[in-house]
Short mmCIF file of C-alpha atoms in Angstrom, two decimals:
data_model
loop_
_atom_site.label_atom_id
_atom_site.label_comp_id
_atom_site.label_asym_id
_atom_site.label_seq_id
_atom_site.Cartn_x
_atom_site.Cartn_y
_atom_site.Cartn_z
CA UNK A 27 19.77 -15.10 29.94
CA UNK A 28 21.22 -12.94 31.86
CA UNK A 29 19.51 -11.37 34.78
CA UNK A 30 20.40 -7.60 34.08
CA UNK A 31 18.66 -8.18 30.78
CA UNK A 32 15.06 -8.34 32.61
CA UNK A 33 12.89 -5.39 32.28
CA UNK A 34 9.22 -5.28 34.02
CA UNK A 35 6.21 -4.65 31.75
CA UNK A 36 2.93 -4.35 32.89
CA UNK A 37 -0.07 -5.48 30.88
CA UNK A 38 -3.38 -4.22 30.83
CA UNK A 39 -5.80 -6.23 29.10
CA UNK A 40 -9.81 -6.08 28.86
CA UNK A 41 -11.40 -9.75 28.37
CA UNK A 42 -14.83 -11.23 27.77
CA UNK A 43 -16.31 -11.63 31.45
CA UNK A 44 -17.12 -14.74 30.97
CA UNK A 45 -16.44 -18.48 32.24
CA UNK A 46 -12.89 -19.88 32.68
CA UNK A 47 -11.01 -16.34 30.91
CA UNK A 48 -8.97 -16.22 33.88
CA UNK A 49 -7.85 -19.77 33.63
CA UNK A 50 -7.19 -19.58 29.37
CA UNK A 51 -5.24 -15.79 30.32
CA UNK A 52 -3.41 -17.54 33.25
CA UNK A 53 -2.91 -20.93 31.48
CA UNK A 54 -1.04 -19.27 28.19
CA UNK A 55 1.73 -17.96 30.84
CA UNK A 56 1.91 -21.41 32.51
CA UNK A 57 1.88 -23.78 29.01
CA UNK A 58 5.17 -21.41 28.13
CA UNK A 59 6.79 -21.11 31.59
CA UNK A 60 6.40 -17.76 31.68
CA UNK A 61 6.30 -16.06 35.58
CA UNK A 62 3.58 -14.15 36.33
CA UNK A 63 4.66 -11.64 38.97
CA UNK A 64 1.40 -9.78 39.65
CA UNK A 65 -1.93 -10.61 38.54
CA UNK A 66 -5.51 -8.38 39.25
CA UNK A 67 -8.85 -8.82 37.87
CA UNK A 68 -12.27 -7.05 37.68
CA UNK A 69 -15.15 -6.30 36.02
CA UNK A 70 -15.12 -2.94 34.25
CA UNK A 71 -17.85 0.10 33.51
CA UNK A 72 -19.46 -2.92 31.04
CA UNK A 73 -20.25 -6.09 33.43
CA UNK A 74 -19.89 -8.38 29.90
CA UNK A 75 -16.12 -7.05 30.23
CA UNK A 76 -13.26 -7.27 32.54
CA UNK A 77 -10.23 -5.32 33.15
CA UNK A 78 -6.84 -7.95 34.11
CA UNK A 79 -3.24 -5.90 35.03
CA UNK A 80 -0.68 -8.88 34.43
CA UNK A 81 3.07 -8.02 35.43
CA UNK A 82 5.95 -9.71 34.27
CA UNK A 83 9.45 -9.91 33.98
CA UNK A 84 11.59 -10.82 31.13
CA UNK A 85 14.42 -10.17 28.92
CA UNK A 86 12.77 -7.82 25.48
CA UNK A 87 12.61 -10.68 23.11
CA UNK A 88 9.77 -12.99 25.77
CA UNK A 89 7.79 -9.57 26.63
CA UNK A 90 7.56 -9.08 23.12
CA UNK A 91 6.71 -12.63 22.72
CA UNK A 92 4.04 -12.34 25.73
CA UNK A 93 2.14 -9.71 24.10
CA UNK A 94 1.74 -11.60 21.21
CA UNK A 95 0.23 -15.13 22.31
CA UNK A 96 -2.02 -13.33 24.96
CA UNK A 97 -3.61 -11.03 22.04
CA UNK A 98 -4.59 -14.28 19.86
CA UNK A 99 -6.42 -15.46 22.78
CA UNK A 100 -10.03 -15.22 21.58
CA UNK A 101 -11.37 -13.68 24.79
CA UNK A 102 -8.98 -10.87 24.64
CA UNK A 103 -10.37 -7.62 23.32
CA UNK A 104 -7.45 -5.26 23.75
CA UNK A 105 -4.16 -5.15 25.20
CA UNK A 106 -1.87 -1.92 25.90
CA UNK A 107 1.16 -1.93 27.99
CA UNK A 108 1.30 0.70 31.00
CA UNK A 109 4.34 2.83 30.20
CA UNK A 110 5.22 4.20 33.64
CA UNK A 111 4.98 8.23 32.15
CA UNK A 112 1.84 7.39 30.11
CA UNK A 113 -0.08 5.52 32.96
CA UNK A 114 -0.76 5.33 36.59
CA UNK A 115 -0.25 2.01 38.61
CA UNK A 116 -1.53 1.48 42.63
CA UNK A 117 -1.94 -1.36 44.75
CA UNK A 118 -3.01 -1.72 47.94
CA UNK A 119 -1.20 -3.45 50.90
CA UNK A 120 -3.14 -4.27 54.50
CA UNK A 121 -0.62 -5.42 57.19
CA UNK A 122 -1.04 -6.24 60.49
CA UNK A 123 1.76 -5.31 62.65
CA UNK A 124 1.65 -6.61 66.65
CA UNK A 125 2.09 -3.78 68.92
CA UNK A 126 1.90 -2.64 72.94
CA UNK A 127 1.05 0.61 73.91
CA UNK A 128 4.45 1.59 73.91
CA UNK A 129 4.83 1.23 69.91
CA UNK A 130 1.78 1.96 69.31
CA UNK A 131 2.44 6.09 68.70
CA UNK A 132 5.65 5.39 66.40
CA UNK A 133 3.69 3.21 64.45
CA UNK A 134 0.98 5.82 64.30
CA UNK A 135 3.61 8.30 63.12
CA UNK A 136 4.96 5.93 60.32
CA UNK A 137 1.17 5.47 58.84
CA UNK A 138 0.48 9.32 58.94
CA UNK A 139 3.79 9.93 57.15
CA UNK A 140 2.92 7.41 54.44
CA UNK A 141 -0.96 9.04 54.25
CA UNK A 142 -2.07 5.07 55.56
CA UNK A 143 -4.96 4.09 57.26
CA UNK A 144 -5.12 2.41 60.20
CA UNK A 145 -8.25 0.28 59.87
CA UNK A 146 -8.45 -2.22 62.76
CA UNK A 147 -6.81 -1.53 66.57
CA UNK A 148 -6.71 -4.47 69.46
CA UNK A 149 -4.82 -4.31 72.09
CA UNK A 150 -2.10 -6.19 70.84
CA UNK A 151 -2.48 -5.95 67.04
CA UNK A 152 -3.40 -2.84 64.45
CA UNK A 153 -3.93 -3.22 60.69
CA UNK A 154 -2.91 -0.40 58.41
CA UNK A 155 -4.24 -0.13 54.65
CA UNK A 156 -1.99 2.02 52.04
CA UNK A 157 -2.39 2.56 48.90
CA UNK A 158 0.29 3.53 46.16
CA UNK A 159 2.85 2.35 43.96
CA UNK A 160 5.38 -0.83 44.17
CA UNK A 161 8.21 1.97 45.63
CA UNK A 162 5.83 3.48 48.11
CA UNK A 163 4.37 0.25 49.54
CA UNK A 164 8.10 -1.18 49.64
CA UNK A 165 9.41 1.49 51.23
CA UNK A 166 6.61 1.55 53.64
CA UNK A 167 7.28 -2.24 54.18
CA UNK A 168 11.18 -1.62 54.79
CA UNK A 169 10.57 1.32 58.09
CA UNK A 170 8.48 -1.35 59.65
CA UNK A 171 11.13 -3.49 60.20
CA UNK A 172 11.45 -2.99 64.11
CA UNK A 173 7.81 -3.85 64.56
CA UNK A 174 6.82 -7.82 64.24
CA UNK A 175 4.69 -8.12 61.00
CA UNK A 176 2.12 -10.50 62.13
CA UNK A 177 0.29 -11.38 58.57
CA UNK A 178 0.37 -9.25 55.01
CA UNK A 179 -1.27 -8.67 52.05
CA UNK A 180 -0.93 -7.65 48.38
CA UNK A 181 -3.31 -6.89 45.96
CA UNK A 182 -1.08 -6.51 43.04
CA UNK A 183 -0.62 -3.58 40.74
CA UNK A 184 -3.40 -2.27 39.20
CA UNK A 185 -3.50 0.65 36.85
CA UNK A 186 -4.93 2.69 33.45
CA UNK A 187 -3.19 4.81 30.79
CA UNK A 188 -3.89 8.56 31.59
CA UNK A 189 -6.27 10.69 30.00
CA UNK A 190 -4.28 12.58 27.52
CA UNK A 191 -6.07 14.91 25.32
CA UNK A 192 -5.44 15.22 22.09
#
């Protein structure tokens, strides 16, 4: 397989909330050595439902083969693929980025330029929170390369189909 041939696709899938569903979901990948590249979780509106946004990467023929196994799991209730024009996908990054007084403006700058919030400020560290898609938080990533990034996080990609009307 070549790897030109991989496309992304995005999953999102409403389960029973309910004991072990995250291990049956997760295990189905695992049992057919299939990558999971992002996974979130939560409970919906209904508390007896959750909402999981799986991403993976493939060639067409195992994406198409994905969808399949994870919709005969018996705790799945629906599955629809986010298409990127039909749906809206965010995640949320906190870094913490060690800084002196001196950087401490630029990286300022950076964050307003990007709409982030800085959340926590010490006198040698700050955090920043953003929020937006893969590009955005990559991008945001990439212009902090002069600074030293002391610890990061990733939520993963979350996201629902838009509210088209009919």
């Amino acid at each position: 397989m070549s790897e030109n041939n991989n496309k992304r696709m995005i999953l999102s899938i409403l389960v029973d909330n309910t004991a072990g569903v995250l291990s049956r979901v997760s295990g189905l990948f695992s049992r057919r050595g299939y990558n999971i590249d992002s996974l979130t979780v939560g409970e919906t509106e209904d508390p007896s439902i959750s909402r999981m946004t799986v991403a993976v990467s493939g060639n067409e023929s195992i994406l198409e083969q994905i969808k399949k196994q994870v919709t005969k799991l018996c705790d799945v209730k629906e599955i629809v693929e986010l298409m990127p024009d039909s749906s809206v996908c965010r995640e949320l990054i906190l870094i913490k980025v060690r800084t002196d007084s001196t950087e401490r403006t630029s990286l300022y700058t950076i964050a307003n330029i990007f709409r982030a919030k800085v959340v926590d400020v010490s006198e040698d560290f700050m955090m920043i929170e953003l929020t937006g898609d893969t590009n955005k938080i990559d991008a945001f990533i990439k212009l902090l390369d002069g600074f030293e990034i002391d610890e990061l996080v990733r939520t993963g990609i979350t996201g629902l189909t838009r509210g088209f009307l009919n």
